[in-house]
mmCIF file of C-alpha atoms in Angstrom:
data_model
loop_
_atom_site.group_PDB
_atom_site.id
_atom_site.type_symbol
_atom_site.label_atom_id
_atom_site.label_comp_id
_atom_site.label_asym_id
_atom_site.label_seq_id
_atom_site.Cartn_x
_atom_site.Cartn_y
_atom_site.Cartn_z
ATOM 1 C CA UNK A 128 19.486 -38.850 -7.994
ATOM 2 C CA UNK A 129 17.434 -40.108 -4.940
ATOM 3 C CA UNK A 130 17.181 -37.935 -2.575
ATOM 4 C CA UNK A 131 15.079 -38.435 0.989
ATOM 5 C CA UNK A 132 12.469 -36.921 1.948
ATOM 6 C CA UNK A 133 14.001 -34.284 4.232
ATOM 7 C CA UNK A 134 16.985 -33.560 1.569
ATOM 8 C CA UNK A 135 14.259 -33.019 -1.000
ATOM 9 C CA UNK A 136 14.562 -29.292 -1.836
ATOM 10 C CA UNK A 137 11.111 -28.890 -3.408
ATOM 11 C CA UNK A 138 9.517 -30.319 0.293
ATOM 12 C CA UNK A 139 11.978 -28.463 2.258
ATOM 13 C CA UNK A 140 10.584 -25.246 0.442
ATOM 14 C CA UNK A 141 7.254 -26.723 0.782
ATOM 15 C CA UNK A 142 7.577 -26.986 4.315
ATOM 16 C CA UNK A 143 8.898 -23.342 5.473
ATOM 17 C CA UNK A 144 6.349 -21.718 3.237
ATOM 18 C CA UNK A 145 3.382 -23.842 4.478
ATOM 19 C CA UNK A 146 5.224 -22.800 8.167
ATOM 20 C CA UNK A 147 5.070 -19.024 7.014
ATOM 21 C CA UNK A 148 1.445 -18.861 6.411
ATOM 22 C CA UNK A 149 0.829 -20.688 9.518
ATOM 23 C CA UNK A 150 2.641 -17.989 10.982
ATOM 24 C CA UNK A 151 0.968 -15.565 8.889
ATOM 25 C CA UNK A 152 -2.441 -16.862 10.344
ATOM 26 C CA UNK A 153 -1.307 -17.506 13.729
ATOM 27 C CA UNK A 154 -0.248 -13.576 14.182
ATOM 28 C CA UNK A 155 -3.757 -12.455 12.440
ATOM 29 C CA UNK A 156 -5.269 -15.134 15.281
ATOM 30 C CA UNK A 157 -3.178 -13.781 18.096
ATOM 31 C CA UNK A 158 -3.395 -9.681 17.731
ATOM 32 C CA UNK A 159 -6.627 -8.568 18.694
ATOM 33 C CA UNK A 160 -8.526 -5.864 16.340
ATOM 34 C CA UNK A 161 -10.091 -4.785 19.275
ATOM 35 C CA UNK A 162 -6.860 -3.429 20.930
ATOM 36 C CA UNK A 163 -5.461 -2.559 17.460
ATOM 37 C CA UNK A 164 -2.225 -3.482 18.472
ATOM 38 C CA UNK A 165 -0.337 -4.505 15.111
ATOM 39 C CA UNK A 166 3.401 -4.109 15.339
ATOM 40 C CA UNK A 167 4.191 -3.544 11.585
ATOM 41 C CA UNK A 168 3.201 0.114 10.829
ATOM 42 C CA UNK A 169 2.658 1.439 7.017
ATOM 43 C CA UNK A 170 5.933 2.598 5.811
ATOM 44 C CA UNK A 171 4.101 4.139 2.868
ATOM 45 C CA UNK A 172 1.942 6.051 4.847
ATOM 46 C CA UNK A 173 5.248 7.544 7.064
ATOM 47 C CA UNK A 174 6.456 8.142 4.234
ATOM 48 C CA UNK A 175 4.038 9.716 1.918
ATOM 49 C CA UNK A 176 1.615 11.178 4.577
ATOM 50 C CA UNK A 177 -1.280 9.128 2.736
ATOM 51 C CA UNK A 178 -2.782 5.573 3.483
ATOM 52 C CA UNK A 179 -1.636 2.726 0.832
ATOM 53 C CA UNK A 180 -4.431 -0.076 -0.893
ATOM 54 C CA UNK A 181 -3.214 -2.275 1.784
ATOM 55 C CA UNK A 182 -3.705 -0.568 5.144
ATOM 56 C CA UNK A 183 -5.461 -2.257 7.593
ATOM 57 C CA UNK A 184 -5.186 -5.554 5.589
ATOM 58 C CA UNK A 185 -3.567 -6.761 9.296
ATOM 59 C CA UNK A 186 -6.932 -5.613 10.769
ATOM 60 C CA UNK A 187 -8.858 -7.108 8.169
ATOM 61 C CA UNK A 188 -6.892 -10.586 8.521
ATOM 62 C CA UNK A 189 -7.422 -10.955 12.244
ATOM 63 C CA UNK A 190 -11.445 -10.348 11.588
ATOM 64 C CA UNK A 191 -11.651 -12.920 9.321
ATOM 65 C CA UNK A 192 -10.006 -15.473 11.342
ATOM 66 C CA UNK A 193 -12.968 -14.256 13.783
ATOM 67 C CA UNK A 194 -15.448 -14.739 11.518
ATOM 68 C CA UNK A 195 -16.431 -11.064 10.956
ATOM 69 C CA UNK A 196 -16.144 -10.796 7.093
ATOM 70 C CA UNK A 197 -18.364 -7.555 6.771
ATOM 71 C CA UNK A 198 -16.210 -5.804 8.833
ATOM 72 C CA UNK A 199 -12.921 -7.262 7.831
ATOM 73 C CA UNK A 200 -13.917 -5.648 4.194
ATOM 74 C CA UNK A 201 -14.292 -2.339 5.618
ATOM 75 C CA UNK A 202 -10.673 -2.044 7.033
ATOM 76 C CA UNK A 203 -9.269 -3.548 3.591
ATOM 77 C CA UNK A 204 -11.400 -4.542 0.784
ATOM 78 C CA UNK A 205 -8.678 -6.438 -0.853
ATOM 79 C CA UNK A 206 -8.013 -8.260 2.611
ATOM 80 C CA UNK A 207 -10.722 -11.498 1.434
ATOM 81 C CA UNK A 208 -8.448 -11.960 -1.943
ATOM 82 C CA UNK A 209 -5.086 -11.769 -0.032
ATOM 83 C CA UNK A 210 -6.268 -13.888 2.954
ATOM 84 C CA UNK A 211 -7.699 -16.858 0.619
ATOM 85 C CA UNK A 212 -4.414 -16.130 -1.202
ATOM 86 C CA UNK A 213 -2.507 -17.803 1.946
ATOM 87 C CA UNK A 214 -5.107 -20.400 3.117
ATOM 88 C CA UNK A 215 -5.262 -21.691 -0.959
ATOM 89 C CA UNK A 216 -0.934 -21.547 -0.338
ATOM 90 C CA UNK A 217 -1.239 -23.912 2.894
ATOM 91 C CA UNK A 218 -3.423 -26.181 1.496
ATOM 92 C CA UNK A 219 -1.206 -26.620 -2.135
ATOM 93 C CA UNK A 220 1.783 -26.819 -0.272
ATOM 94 C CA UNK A 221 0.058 -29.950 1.647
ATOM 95 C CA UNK A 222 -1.656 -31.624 -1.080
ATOM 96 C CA UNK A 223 1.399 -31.039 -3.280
ATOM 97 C CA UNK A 224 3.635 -32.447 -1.099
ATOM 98 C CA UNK A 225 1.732 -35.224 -0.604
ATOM 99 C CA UNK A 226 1.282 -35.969 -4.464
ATOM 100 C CA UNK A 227 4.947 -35.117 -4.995
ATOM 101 C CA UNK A 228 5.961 -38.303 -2.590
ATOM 102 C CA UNK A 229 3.295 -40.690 -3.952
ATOM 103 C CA UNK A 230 4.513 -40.049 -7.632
ATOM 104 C CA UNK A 231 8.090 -40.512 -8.064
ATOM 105 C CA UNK A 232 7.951 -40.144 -11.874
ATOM 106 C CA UNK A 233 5.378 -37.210 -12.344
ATOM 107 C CA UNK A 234 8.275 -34.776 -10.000
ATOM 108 C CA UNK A 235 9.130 -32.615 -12.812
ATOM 109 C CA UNK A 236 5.403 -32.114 -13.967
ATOM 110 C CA UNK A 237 4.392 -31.560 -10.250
ATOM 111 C CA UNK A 238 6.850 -29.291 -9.529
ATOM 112 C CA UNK A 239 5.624 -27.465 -13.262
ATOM 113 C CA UNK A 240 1.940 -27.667 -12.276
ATOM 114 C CA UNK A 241 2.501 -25.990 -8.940
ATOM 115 C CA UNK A 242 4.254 -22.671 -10.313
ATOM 116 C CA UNK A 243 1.936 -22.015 -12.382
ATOM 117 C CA UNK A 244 -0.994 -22.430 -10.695
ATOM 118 C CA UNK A 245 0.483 -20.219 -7.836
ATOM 119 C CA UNK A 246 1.548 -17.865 -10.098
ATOM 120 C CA UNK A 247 -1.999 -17.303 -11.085
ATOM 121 C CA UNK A 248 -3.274 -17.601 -8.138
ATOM 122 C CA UNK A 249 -1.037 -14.776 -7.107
ATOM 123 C CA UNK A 250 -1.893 -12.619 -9.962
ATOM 124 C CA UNK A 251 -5.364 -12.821 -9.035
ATOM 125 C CA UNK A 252 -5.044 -12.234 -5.067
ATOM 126 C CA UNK A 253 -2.465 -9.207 -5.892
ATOM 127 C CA UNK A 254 -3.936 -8.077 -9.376
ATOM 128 C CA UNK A 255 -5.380 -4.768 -7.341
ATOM 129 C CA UNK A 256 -1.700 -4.141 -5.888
ATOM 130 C CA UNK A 257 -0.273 -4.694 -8.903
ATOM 131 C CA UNK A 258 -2.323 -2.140 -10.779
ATOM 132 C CA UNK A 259 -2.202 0.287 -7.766
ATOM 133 C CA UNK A 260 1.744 -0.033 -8.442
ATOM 134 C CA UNK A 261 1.553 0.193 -12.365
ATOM 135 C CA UNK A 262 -0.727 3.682 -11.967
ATOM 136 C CA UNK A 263 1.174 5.369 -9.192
ATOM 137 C CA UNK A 264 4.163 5.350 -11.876
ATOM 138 C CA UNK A 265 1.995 7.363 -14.495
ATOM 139 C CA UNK A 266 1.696 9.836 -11.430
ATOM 140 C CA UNK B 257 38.265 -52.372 5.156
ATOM 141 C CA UNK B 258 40.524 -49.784 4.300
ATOM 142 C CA UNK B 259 39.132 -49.796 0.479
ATOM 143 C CA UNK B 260 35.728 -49.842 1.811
ATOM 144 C CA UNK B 261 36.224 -46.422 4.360
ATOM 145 C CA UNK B 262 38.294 -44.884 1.059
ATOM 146 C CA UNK B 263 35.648 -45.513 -1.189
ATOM 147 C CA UNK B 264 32.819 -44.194 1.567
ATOM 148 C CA UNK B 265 34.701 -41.272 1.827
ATOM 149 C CA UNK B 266 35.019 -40.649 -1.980
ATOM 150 C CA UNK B 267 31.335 -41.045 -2.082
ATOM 151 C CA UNK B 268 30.628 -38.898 0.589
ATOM 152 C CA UNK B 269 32.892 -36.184 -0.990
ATOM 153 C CA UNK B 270 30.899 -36.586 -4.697
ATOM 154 C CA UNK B 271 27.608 -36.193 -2.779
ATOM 155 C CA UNK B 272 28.584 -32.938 -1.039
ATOM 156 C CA UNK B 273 30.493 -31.807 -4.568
ATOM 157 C CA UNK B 274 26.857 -32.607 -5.973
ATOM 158 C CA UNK B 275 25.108 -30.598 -3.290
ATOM 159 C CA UNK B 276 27.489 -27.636 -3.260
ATOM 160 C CA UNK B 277 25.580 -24.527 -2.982
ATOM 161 C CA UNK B 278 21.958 -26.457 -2.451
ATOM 162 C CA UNK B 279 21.179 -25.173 0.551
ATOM 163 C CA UNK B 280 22.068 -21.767 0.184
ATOM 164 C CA UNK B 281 19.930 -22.314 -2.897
ATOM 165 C CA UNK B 282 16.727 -23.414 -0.773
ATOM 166 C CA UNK B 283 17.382 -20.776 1.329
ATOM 167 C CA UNK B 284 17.906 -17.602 -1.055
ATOM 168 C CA UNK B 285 14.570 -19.478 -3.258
ATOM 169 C CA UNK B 286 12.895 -19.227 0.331
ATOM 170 C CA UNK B 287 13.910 -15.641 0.906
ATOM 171 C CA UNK B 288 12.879 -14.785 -2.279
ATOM 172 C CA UNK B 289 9.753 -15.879 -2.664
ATOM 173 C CA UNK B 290 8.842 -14.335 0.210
ATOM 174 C CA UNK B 291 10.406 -11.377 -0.720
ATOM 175 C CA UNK B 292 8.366 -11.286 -4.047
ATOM 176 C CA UNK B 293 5.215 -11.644 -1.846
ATOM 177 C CA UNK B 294 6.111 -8.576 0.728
ATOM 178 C CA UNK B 295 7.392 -6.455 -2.119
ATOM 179 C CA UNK B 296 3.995 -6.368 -3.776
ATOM 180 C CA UNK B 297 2.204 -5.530 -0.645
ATOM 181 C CA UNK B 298 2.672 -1.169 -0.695
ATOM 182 C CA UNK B 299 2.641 -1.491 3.370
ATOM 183 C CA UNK B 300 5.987 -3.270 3.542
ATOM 184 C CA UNK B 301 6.953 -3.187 0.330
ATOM 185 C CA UNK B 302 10.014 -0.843 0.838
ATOM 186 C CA UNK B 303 11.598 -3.181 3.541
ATOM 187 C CA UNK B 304 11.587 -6.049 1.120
ATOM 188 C CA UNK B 305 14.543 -4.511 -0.440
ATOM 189 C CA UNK B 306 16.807 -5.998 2.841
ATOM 190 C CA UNK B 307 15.629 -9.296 2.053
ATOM 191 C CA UNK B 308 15.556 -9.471 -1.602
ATOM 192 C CA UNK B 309 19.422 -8.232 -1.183
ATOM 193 C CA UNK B 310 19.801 -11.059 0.907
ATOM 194 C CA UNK B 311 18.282 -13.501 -1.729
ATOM 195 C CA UNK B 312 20.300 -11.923 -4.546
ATOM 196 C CA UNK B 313 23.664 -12.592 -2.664
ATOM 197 C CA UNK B 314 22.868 -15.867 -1.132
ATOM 198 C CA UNK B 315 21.855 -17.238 -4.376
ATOM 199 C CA UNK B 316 25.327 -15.815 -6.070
ATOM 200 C CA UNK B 317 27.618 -17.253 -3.460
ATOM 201 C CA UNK B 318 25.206 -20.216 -4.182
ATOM 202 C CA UNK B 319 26.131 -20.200 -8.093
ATOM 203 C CA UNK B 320 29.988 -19.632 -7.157
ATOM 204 C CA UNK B 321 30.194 -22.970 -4.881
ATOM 205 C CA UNK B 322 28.387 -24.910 -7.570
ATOM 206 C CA UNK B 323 30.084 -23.733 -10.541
ATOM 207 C CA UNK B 324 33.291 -25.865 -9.527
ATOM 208 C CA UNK B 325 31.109 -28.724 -9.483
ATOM 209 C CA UNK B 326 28.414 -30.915 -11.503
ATOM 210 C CA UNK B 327 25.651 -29.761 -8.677
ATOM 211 C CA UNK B 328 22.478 -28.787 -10.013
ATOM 212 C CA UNK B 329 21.725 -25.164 -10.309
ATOM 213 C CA UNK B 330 17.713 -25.018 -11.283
ATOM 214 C CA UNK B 331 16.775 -23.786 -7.047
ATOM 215 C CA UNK B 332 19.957 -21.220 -7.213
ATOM 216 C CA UNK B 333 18.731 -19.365 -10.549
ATOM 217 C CA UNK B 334 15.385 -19.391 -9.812
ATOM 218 C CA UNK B 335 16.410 -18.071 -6.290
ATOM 219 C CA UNK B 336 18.930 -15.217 -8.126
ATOM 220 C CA UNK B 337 15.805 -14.663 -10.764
ATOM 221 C CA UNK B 338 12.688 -13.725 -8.458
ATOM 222 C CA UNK B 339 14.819 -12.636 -5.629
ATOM 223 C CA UNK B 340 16.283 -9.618 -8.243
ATOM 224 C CA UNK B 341 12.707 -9.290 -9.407
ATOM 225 C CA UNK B 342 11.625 -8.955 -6.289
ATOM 226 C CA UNK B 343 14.431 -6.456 -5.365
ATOM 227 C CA UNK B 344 13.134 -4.310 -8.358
ATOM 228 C CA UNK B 345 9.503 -4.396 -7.312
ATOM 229 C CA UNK B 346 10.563 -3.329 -4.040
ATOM 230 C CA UNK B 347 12.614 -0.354 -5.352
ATOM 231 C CA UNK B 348 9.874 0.840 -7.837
ATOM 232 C CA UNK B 349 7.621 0.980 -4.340
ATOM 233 C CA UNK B 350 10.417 3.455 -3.137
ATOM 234 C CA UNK B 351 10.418 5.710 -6.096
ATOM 235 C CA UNK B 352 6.798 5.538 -6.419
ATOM 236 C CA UNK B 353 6.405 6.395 -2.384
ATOM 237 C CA UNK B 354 9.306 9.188 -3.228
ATOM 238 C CA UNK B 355 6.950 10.288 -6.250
ATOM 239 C CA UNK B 356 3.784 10.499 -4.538
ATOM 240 C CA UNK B 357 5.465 12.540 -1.481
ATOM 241 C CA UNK B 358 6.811 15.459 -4.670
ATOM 242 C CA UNK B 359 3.659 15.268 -5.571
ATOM 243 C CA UNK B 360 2.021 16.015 -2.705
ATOM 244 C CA UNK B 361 4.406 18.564 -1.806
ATOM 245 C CA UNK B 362 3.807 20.267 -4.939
ATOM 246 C CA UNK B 363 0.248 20.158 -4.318
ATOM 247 C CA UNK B 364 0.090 21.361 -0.351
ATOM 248 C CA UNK B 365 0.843 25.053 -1.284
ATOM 249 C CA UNK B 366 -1.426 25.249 -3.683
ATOM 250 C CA UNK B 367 -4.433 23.796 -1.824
ATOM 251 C CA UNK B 368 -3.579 26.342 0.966
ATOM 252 C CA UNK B 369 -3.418 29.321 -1.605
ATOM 253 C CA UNK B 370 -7.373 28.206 -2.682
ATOM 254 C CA UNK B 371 -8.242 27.724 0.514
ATOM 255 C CA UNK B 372 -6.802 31.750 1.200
ATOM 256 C CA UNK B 373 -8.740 32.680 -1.801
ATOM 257 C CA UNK B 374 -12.281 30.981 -1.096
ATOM 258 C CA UNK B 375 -12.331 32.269 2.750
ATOM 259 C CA UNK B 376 -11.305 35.905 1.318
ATOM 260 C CA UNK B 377 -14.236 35.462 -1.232
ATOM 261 C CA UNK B 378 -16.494 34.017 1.262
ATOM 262 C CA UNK B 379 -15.573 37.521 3.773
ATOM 263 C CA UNK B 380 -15.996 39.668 0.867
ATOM 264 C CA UNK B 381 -19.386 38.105 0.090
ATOM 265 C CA UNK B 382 -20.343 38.318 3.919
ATOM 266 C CA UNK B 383 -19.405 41.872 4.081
ATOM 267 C CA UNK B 384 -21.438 42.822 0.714
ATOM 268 C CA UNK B 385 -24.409 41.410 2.458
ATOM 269 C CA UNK B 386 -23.987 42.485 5.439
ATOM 270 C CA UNK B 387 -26.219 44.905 7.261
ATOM 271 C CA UNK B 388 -24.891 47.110 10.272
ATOM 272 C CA UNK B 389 -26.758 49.142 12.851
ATOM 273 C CA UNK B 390 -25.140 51.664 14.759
ATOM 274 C CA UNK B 391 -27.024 53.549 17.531
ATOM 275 C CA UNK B 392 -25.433 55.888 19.805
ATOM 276 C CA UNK B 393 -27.442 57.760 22.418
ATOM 277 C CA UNK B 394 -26.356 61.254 24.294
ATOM 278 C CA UNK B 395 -28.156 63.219 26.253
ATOM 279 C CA UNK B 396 -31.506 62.155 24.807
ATOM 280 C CA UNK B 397 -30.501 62.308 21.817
ATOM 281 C CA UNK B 398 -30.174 58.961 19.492
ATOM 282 C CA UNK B 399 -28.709 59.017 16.261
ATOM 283 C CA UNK B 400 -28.623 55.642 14.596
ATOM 284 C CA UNK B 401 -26.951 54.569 11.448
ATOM 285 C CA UNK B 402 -27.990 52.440 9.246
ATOM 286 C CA UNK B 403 -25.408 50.394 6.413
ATOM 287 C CA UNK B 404 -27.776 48.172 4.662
ATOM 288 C CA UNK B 405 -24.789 47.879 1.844
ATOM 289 C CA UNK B 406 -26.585 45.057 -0.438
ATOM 290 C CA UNK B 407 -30.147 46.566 -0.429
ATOM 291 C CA UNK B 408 -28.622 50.178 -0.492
ATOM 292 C CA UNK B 409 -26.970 49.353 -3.979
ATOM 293 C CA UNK B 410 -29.912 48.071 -5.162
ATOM 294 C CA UNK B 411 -31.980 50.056 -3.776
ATOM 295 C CA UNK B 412 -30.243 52.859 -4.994
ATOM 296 C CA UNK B 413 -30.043 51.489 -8.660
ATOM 297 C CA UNK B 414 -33.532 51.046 -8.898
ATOM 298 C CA UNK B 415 -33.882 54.594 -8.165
ATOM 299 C CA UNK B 416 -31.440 55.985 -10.781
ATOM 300 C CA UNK B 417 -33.167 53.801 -13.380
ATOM 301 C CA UNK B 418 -36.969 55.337 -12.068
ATOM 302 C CA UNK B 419 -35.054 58.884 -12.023
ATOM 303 C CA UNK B 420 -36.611 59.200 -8.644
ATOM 304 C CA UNK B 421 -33.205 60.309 -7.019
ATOM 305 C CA UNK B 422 -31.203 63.125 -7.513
ATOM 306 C CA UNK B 423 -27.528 62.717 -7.844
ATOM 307 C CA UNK B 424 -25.227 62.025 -3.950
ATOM 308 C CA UNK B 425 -23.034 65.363 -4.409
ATOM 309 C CA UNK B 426 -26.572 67.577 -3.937
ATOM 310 C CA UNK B 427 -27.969 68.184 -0.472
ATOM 311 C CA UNK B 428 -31.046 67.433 1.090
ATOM 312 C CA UNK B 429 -33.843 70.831 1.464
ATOM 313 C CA UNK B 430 -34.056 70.231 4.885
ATOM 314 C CA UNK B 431 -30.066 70.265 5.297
ATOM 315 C CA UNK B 432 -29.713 73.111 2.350
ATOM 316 C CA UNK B 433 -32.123 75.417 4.626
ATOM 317 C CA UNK B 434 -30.337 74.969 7.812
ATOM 318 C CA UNK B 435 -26.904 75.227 5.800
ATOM 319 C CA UNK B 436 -28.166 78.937 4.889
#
């Protein structure tokens, strides 16, 4: 079945996700480290008493949109991995798209290729959160 | 032109009979992914629970409203799939934020106890090496005494092993004489 572009589920999913990173990046643009005013505290930390492998990966974001990559890895060293994560998500979701129009009879594979490259993609950005996770259970 | 409208609206019936349940099916594969990506993250990880929930039921009702018709079903499972994945990550970071917090209950009391015992070991040392000076004066006369408690013991050691010093229960000459 021929669908049109804007009834195409796989750009329609394409489109909000590439719109939540942009969001993602526009809140790590617009909240200054400076004032350290970030809105979403650590639940783990409330709840635990002690500071998670992702605090101050908000602070870390909204230094490397500024440029400041030394410093951004001092608030979060994972930060880099998680950021590049997102940008390398924007950018497939474009291309992708893009590729997914031009080639009516490659969809399936498309779609195919695209999972699993962000699959690994995620594995590798969230591989230290993932083992963080895995340990705490041997606790 | 009355076939024509019958037959548009039998069409337009089969299409949404086709699409049943697609769009909650973008939208609960939407909310999950997203879900899967908070629920890793041990910041926010416990509120991803709300929207994996959300995921897990949108893609259901989903599944219901397509399973009276021939609509596809690939976006709704793979919604239901990592949204309940994503649910369970998010509860592990509960009971893993619940663990760590027994934990370090458990361990609070006992840090305090060692911290008790080292400052009562680190007085007790203090006190063995301390040295204290008392000096009163009255009348023109000044007695002063003298608790050099370290250097006394091993002063006093040294002694016993030279045989230089008689045993603490005798007196003194000087204080014998005066006794008599």
């Amino acid at each position: 079945m021929k669908r049109e572009p804007g009834r195409d589920p796989y750009l329609i999913i394409n489109f909000v996700l590439a719109a939540v990173v942009l969001i993602i990046i526009a809140y790590s643009a617009f909240l200054s480290p400076d004032n350290d005013n970030y809105p979403v505290p650590c639940i783990h930390e409330k709840l635990t008493g002690k500071p998670c492998a992702s605090c101050g990966i908000s602070h870390s974001f909204s230094l490397i949109v500024r440029g400041e990559i030394d410093e951004a890895y001092m608030w979060n060293r994972y930060g880099m991995r998680i950021f590049i994560f997102f940008v390398s998500q924007l950018l497939m979701r474009i291309v992708f798209s893009v590729i997914y129009q031009k080639n009516s009879l490659l969809r399936s594979q498309i779609i195919k290729m695209d999972i699993a490259g962000s699959a690994i993609i995620f594995l590798i950005a969230f591989f230290p959160f993932i083992a963080d996770l895995i340990s705490r259970f041997r606790l | 032109m009355e076939d024509f409208s019958t037959s548009t609206g039998e069409k337009g019936d089969q299409n949404r009979k086709e699409l049943a349940g697609q769009n909650l099916g973008i939208i609960a594969l939407i909310t999950a992914i997203i879900t899967f990506v908070l629920a890793v993250i041990p910041c926010v990880g416990i509120i991803a629970l709300i929207p994996g929930i959300i995921a897990i039921i949108l893609a259901s009702v989903g599944l219901s409203q397509a399973s009276g018709s021939n609509s596809p079903r690939g976006i709704l499972i793979a919604g239901l799939i990592i949204g309940v994945v994503a649910t369970l990550i998010s509860f592990s970071q509960i009971f893993v934020a619940g663990k760590i917090a027994r934990h370090a209950e458990r361990k609070f009391p006992g840090d305090i106890q060692n911290i008790i015992r080292d400052v009562r070991q680190d007085v007790l040392k203090d006190l063995e090496d301390a040295s204290i000076s008392i000096k009163v004066e009255s009348n023109g006369e000044i007695v002063e005494i003298k608790a050099d408690v370290k250097e006394k013991r091993i002063d006093k050691l040294q002694e016993l092993e030279e045989g230089e010093i008689q045993p603490p229960d005798t007196l003194n000459k000087q204080e014998s004489d005066s006794l008599k």
